[in-house]
GROMACS .gro file of C-alpha atoms in nm:
model
  335
    1UNK     CA    1  17.827   6.135  17.925
    2UNK     CA    2  17.601   6.427  17.851
    3UNK     CA    3  17.398   6.418  17.531
    4UNK     CA    4  17.179   6.691  17.386
    5UNK     CA    5  16.818   6.588  17.335
    6UNK     CA    6  16.542   6.720  17.118
    7UNK     CA    7  16.324   6.963  17.304
    8UNK     CA    8  16.016   6.790  17.436
    9UNK     CA    9  15.819   7.099  17.349
   10UNK     CA   10  15.875   7.025  16.980
   11UNK     CA   11  15.587   6.816  16.854
   12UNK     CA   12  15.748   6.514  16.689
   13UNK     CA   13  15.555   6.206  16.591
   14UNK     CA   14  15.668   5.854  16.660
   15UNK     CA   15  15.467   5.545  16.592
   16UNK     CA   16  15.453   5.178  16.673
   17UNK     CA   17  15.427   4.951  16.374
   18UNK     CA   18  15.217   4.639  16.393
   19UNK     CA   19  15.161   4.392  16.115
   20UNK     CA   20  14.863   4.585  15.985
   21UNK     CA   21  14.832   4.927  16.148
   22UNK     CA   22  15.006   5.207  16.334
   23UNK     CA   23  14.942   5.324  16.685
   24UNK     CA   24  14.675   5.595  16.716
   25UNK     CA   25  14.809   5.952  16.716
   26UNK     CA   26  14.701   6.002  17.077
   27UNK     CA   27  14.974   5.759  17.184
   28UNK     CA   28  15.242   5.901  16.958
   29UNK     CA   29  15.340   6.252  17.067
   30UNK     CA   30  15.640   6.350  17.273
   31UNK     CA   31  15.534   6.463  17.618
   32UNK     CA   32  15.595   6.840  17.661
   33UNK     CA   33  15.636   6.800  18.038
   34UNK     CA   34  15.937   6.565  18.011
   35UNK     CA   35  16.231   6.800  17.956
   36UNK     CA   36  16.588   6.674  17.926
   37UNK     CA   37  16.682   6.870  18.237
   38UNK     CA   38  16.433   6.673  18.448
   39UNK     CA   39  16.587   6.336  18.360
   40UNK     CA   40  16.752   6.154  18.653
   41UNK     CA   41  17.130   6.175  18.648
   42UNK     CA   42  17.280   5.841  18.547
   43UNK     CA   43  17.605   5.918  18.726
   44UNK     CA   44  17.424   5.916  19.059
   45UNK     CA   45  17.257   5.587  18.969
   46UNK     CA   46  17.578   5.405  18.885
   47UNK     CA   47  17.802   5.551  19.156
   48UNK     CA   48  17.578   5.576  19.459
   49UNK     CA   49  17.313   5.310  19.424
   50UNK     CA   50  17.429   4.951  19.416
   51UNK     CA   51  17.065   4.863  19.476
   52UNK     CA   52  16.987   4.970  19.121
   53UNK     CA   53  17.295   4.845  18.940
   54UNK     CA   54  17.439   4.540  19.110
   55UNK     CA   55  17.614   4.236  18.965
   56UNK     CA   56  17.444   4.000  18.725
   57UNK     CA   57  17.322   3.675  18.877
   58UNK     CA   58  17.376   3.343  18.703
   59UNK     CA   59  17.007   3.300  18.630
   60UNK     CA   60  16.724   3.550  18.602
   61UNK     CA   61  16.502   3.367  18.853
   62UNK     CA   62  16.784   3.379  19.109
   63UNK     CA   63  16.810   3.752  19.054
   64UNK     CA   64  16.440   3.784  19.123
   65UNK     CA   65  16.488   3.617  19.461
   66UNK     CA   66  16.767   3.853  19.561
   67UNK     CA   67  16.617   4.201  19.561
   68UNK     CA   68  16.863   4.478  19.492
   69UNK     CA   69  17.094   4.281  19.264
   70UNK     CA   70  16.969   4.449  18.948
   71UNK     CA   71  16.753   4.738  18.828
   72UNK     CA   72  16.381   4.665  18.821
   73UNK     CA   73  16.156   4.396  18.961
   74UNK     CA   74  16.107   4.030  18.878
   75UNK     CA   75  15.837   3.920  18.638
   76UNK     CA   76  15.531   3.806  18.836
   77UNK     CA   77  15.274   3.737  18.566
   78UNK     CA   78  15.184   4.094  18.469
   79UNK     CA   79  15.111   3.980  18.112
   80UNK     CA   80  14.876   3.696  18.208
   81UNK     CA   81  14.556   3.732  18.005
   82UNK     CA   82  14.225   3.764  18.185
   83UNK     CA   83  14.054   3.559  17.913
   84UNK     CA   84  14.308   3.278  17.925
   85UNK     CA   85  14.518   3.420  17.642
   86UNK     CA   86  14.858   3.356  17.796
   87UNK     CA   87  15.081   3.341  17.487
   88UNK     CA   88  15.268   3.661  17.577
   89UNK     CA   89  15.286   3.560  17.944
   90UNK     CA   90  15.438   3.221  17.860
   91UNK     CA   91  15.681   3.381  17.614
   92UNK     CA   92  15.810   3.618  17.882
   93UNK     CA   93  15.839   3.334  18.134
   94UNK     CA   94  16.064   3.143  17.894
   95UNK     CA   95  16.292   3.444  17.864
   96UNK     CA   96  16.295   3.490  18.243
   97UNK     CA   97  16.405   3.129  18.283
   98UNK     CA   98  16.699   3.173  18.044
   99UNK     CA   99  17.035   3.151  18.215
  100UNK     CA  100  17.224   3.480  18.217
  101UNK     CA  101  17.604   3.466  18.176
  102UNK     CA  102  17.834   3.601  18.444
  103UNK     CA  103  17.987   3.920  18.303
  104UNK     CA  104  18.278   4.094  18.475
  105UNK     CA  105  18.292   4.425  18.290
  106UNK     CA  106  18.591   4.543  18.492
  107UNK     CA  107  18.796   4.246  18.377
  108UNK     CA  108  18.687   4.318  18.020
  109UNK     CA  109  18.750   4.693  18.034
  110UNK     CA  110  19.024   4.669  17.771
  111UNK     CA  111  18.795   4.477  17.537
  112UNK     CA  112  18.548   4.616  17.291
  113UNK     CA  113  18.231   4.537  17.489
  114UNK     CA  114  17.883   4.685  17.446
  115UNK     CA  115  17.525   4.617  17.552
  116UNK     CA  116  17.183   4.681  17.400
  117UNK     CA  117  16.841   4.701  17.565
  118UNK     CA  118  16.570   4.470  17.433
  119UNK     CA  119  16.262   4.628  17.592
  120UNK     CA  120  15.949   4.419  17.545
  121UNK     CA  121  15.594   4.533  17.611
  122UNK     CA  122  15.236   4.419  17.568
  123UNK     CA  123  15.057   4.576  17.270
  124UNK     CA  124  14.694   4.680  17.282
  125UNK     CA  125  14.600   4.360  17.097
  126UNK     CA  126  14.774   4.142  17.358
  127UNK     CA  127  15.080   4.054  17.150
  128UNK     CA  128  15.439   4.097  17.262
  129UNK     CA  129  15.630   4.380  17.091
  130UNK     CA  130  15.983   4.521  17.105
  131UNK     CA  131  16.095   4.884  17.117
  132UNK     CA  132  16.327   4.987  16.831
  133UNK     CA  133  16.484   5.306  16.700
  134UNK     CA  134  16.584   5.442  16.364
  135UNK     CA  135  16.931   5.590  16.389
  136UNK     CA  136  16.983   5.948  16.279
  137UNK     CA  137  17.074   5.982  15.912
  138UNK     CA  138  17.350   6.225  16.015
  139UNK     CA  139  17.551   5.964  16.206
  140UNK     CA  140  17.878   5.844  16.055
  141UNK     CA  141  17.814   5.486  16.165
  142UNK     CA  142  17.508   5.303  16.028
  143UNK     CA  143  17.305   5.617  15.947
  144UNK     CA  144  16.931   5.559  15.919
  145UNK     CA  145  16.951   5.195  16.033
  146UNK     CA  146  16.702   5.023  16.260
  147UNK     CA  147  16.867   4.960  16.597
  148UNK     CA  148  16.821   4.871  16.962
  149UNK     CA  149  16.917   5.136  17.219
  150UNK     CA  150  17.268   5.063  17.339
  151UNK     CA  151  17.638   5.134  17.321
  152UNK     CA  152  17.981   5.061  17.461
  153UNK     CA  153  18.058   4.987  17.824
  154UNK     CA  154  18.202   5.291  18.004
  155UNK     CA  155  18.427   5.294  18.314
  156UNK     CA  156  18.138   5.400  18.541
  157UNK     CA  157  17.925   5.100  18.438
  158UNK     CA  158  17.917   4.822  18.694
  159UNK     CA  159  17.742   4.568  18.469
  160UNK     CA  160  17.626   4.531  18.112
  161UNK     CA  161  17.276   4.589  18.251
  162UNK     CA  162  17.376   4.938  18.363
  163UNK     CA  163  17.535   4.998  18.021
  164UNK     CA  164  17.214   4.908  17.837
  165UNK     CA  165  16.997   5.122  18.065
  166UNK     CA  166  17.234   5.420  18.062
  167UNK     CA  167  17.252   5.417  17.684
  168UNK     CA  168  16.872   5.388  17.654
  169UNK     CA  169  16.836   5.686  17.886
  170UNK     CA  170  17.080   5.887  17.674
  171UNK     CA  171  16.939   5.786  17.335
  172UNK     CA  172  16.562   5.781  17.391
  173UNK     CA  173  16.518   5.938  17.735
  174UNK     CA  174  16.411   5.611  17.897
  175UNK     CA  175  16.289   5.718  18.244
  176UNK     CA  176  16.470   5.530  18.520
  177UNK     CA  177  16.330   5.709  18.824
  178UNK     CA  178  16.069   5.436  18.892
  179UNK     CA  179  16.207   5.084  18.857
  180UNK     CA  180  15.875   4.920  18.952
  181UNK     CA  181  15.764   4.938  18.586
  182UNK     CA  182  16.056   4.730  18.455
  183UNK     CA  183  16.086   4.353  18.497
  184UNK     CA  184  16.435   4.217  18.435
  185UNK     CA  185  16.419   3.896  18.230
  186UNK     CA  186  16.765   3.792  18.110
  187UNK     CA  187  17.103   3.882  17.970
  188UNK     CA  188  17.170   3.668  17.664
  189UNK     CA  189  17.500   3.525  17.545
  190UNK     CA  190  17.693   3.792  17.354
  191UNK     CA  191  17.691   3.859  16.981
  192UNK     CA  192  17.965   4.006  16.762
  193UNK     CA  193  17.902   4.317  16.555
  194UNK     CA  194  18.055   4.375  16.213
  195UNK     CA  195  18.306   4.618  16.368
  196UNK     CA  196  18.404   4.344  16.619
  197UNK     CA  197  18.222   4.473  16.927
  198UNK     CA  198  18.113   4.204  17.173
  199UNK     CA  199  17.748   4.293  17.234
  200UNK     CA  200  17.533   4.167  17.523
  201UNK     CA  201  17.151   4.185  17.478
  202UNK     CA  202  16.980   4.281  17.806
  203UNK     CA  203  16.612   4.186  17.805
  204UNK     CA  204  16.346   4.368  18.009
  205UNK     CA  205  15.966   4.375  18.006
  206UNK     CA  206  15.782   4.705  18.056
  207UNK     CA  207  15.479   4.622  18.269
  208UNK     CA  208  15.269   4.937  18.222
  209UNK     CA  209  15.065   5.025  17.909
  210UNK     CA  210  15.309   5.123  17.635
  211UNK     CA  211  15.128   5.457  17.587
  212UNK     CA  212  15.250   5.555  17.935
  213UNK     CA  213  15.612   5.501  17.834
  214UNK     CA  214  15.580   5.651  17.486
  215UNK     CA  215  15.450   5.975  17.634
  216UNK     CA  216  15.774   6.011  17.833
  217UNK     CA  217  16.037   5.925  17.574
  218UNK     CA  218  16.256   6.202  17.432
  219UNK     CA  219  16.494   6.096  17.152
  220UNK     CA  220  16.845   6.233  17.128
  221UNK     CA  221  16.840   6.466  16.829
  222UNK     CA  222  17.202   6.370  16.758
  223UNK     CA  223  17.142   5.995  16.749
  224UNK     CA  224  16.778   5.896  16.698
  225UNK     CA  225  16.544   5.986  16.413
  226UNK     CA  226  16.239   5.806  16.554
  227UNK     CA  227  16.119   5.539  16.793
  228UNK     CA  228  15.886   5.259  16.689
  229UNK     CA  229  15.768   4.915  16.794
  230UNK     CA  230  15.746   4.582  16.617
  231UNK     CA  231  15.562   4.261  16.712
  232UNK     CA  232  15.831   4.025  16.838
  233UNK     CA  233  15.693   3.720  16.661
  234UNK     CA  234  15.682   3.897  16.323
  235UNK     CA  235  16.045   3.805  16.248
  236UNK     CA  236  15.961   3.436  16.291
  237UNK     CA  237  15.656   3.464  16.065
  238UNK     CA  238  15.837   3.661  15.793
  239UNK     CA  239  15.815   3.544  15.433
  240UNK     CA  240  16.079   3.528  15.161
  241UNK     CA  241  15.816   3.670  14.925
  242UNK     CA  242  15.629   3.997  14.982
  243UNK     CA  243  15.294   3.927  15.148
  244UNK     CA  244  15.040   4.172  15.294
  245UNK     CA  245  15.071   4.208  15.671
  246UNK     CA  246  15.408   4.030  15.693
  247UNK     CA  247  15.771   4.128  15.703
  248UNK     CA  248  15.965   4.038  15.391
  249UNK     CA  249  16.285   3.846  15.464
  250UNK     CA  250  16.607   3.831  15.263
  251UNK     CA  251  16.954   3.701  15.347
  252UNK     CA  252  17.313   3.697  15.224
  253UNK     CA  253  17.591   3.454  15.315
  254UNK     CA  254  17.936   3.608  15.370
  255UNK     CA  255  18.287   3.494  15.454
  256UNK     CA  256  18.392   3.666  15.776
  257UNK     CA  257  18.633   3.611  16.068
  258UNK     CA  258  18.893   3.343  15.995
  259UNK     CA  259  18.711   3.276  15.667
  260UNK     CA  260  18.402   3.143  15.845
  261UNK     CA  261  18.062   3.179  15.686
  262UNK     CA  262  17.800   3.411  15.838
  263UNK     CA  263  17.438   3.461  15.728
  264UNK     CA  264  17.318   3.823  15.726
  265UNK     CA  265  16.940   3.873  15.761
  266UNK     CA  266  16.717   4.163  15.664
  267UNK     CA  267  16.346   4.226  15.726
  268UNK     CA  268  16.137   4.505  15.580
  269UNK     CA  269  15.788   4.625  15.489
  270UNK     CA  270  15.607   4.956  15.456
  271UNK     CA  271  15.529   4.975  15.830
  272UNK     CA  272  15.888   5.013  15.949
  273UNK     CA  273  16.104   5.315  15.857
  274UNK     CA  274  16.417   5.118  15.763
  275UNK     CA  275  16.506   4.748  15.731
  276UNK     CA  276  16.571   4.544  16.043
  277UNK     CA  277  16.904   4.386  15.952
  278UNK     CA  278  17.241   4.251  16.061
  279UNK     CA  279  17.323   4.240  16.432
  280UNK     CA  280  16.988   4.387  16.539
  281UNK     CA  281  16.802   4.127  16.334
  282UNK     CA  282  17.017   3.849  16.484
  283UNK     CA  283  16.935   3.962  16.838
  284UNK     CA  284  16.560   3.996  16.775
  285UNK     CA  285  16.557   3.652  16.609
  286UNK     CA  286  16.731   3.502  16.914
  287UNK     CA  287  16.493   3.666  17.163
  288UNK     CA  288  16.187   3.565  16.960
  289UNK     CA  289  16.316   3.210  16.918
  290UNK     CA  290  16.355   3.167  17.294
  291UNK     CA  291  16.023   3.334  17.372
  292UNK     CA  292  15.818   3.124  17.129
  293UNK     CA  293  16.027   2.802  17.131
  294UNK     CA  294  16.102   2.826  16.758
  295UNK     CA  295  16.430   2.690  16.623
  296UNK     CA  296  16.359   2.751  16.255
  297UNK     CA  297  16.140   3.042  16.137
  298UNK     CA  298  15.898   3.014  15.846
  299UNK     CA  299  16.154   3.166  15.607
  300UNK     CA  300  16.403   2.882  15.668
  301UNK     CA  301  16.730   2.819  15.857
  302UNK     CA  302  16.882   3.112  16.047
  303UNK     CA  303  17.242   2.994  16.007
  304UNK     CA  304  17.425   2.923  15.683
  305UNK     CA  305  17.554   2.569  15.620
  306UNK     CA  306  17.870   2.522  15.825
  307UNK     CA  307  17.827   2.850  16.017
  308UNK     CA  308  18.014   2.861  16.348
  309UNK     CA  309  17.822   2.926  16.669
  310UNK     CA  310  17.820   3.260  16.849
  311UNK     CA  311  18.064   3.149  17.118
  312UNK     CA  312  18.325   3.068  16.855
  313UNK     CA  313  18.295   3.415  16.700
  314UNK     CA  314  18.324   3.575  17.045
  315UNK     CA  315  18.632   3.367  17.133
  316UNK     CA  316  18.800   3.464  16.805
  317UNK     CA  317  18.747   3.833  16.881
  318UNK     CA  318  18.872   3.791  17.240
  319UNK     CA  319  19.180   3.617  17.101
  320UNK     CA  320  19.251   3.920  16.884
  321UNK     CA  321  19.142   3.763  16.559
  322UNK     CA  322  18.936   3.950  16.305
  323UNK     CA  323  18.992   4.289  16.150
  324UNK     CA  324  19.250   4.170  15.898
  325UNK     CA  325  19.206   4.222  15.527
  326UNK     CA  326  19.095   3.861  15.482
  327UNK     CA  327  18.825   3.907  15.747
  328UNK     CA  328  18.626   4.164  15.552
  329UNK     CA  329  18.278   4.057  15.446
  330UNK     CA  330  18.292   3.881  15.109
  331UNK     CA  331  17.964   3.774  14.954
  332UNK     CA  332  17.912   3.403  14.890
  333UNK     CA  333  17.543   3.389  14.801
  334UNK     CA  334  17.232   3.604  14.822
  335UNK     CA  335  16.873   3.490  14.873
   0.00000   0.00000   0.00000
């Protein structure tokens, strides 16, 4: 799929939000030398190089022992702190030890399946951060929302990993010509979007300074308004009341598929361009919870009382349930 991208010669600004400051301007300009025409062709990646896009292993550490089964390298301690500050290193190790589900995208070709890329990196202050986008305000679906790069599985995709990487290349110009800078960590159990897509989060760590990557990214002018970063742990430390330097959390409980309750989360503050909410918030909460071994964030329980687990929602969608008039979101309570 060919997408038009904003000219790299146009001087756009993107920034990486932290809890208290933005990245310096020197790290926040699009690189003029990275033109859309110089981007590696994804068709050649998916069709001719099984070394880059092979099948998903059962566990991430097994994939690391079998070179060529996935795009990227295995995590080998690149985030270990020289001064003994190993919080980010240990967080990434926990993600790398998470079991990845077997996903046969060919068998699921008739299903509504998608994947998103959760690209983690080490910030200049040594904390773990995640790359996010603000969707273009001209899109018909979720205009202006905060999102992870991603989209639906296409026939040429061999795995959900290749889907996530292809979509990230199309949406933000993620360079895929050098896989040595990407450490594959895990593919999480799938989530269900409001429009009943089954969405697999694919988690990678970028092992070079984030300024190196930011200088190469070129957002699709049709899809992406801007690219920014957020400390991963900030969603766990969010407050239900506005506090300086923290995300503000709010939630709503809805009736959804088969009348089951679902809790919708939203995070916002002045450092991010639009609220982090819904499916994207759910995925970031799950990744952060695994990374930092947190079951309940500071703002309270993630799930509503009596809420079904993710696997139940996925099974209902696979069984053809959902999408009826009675399955529309209906508000129960707001916090």
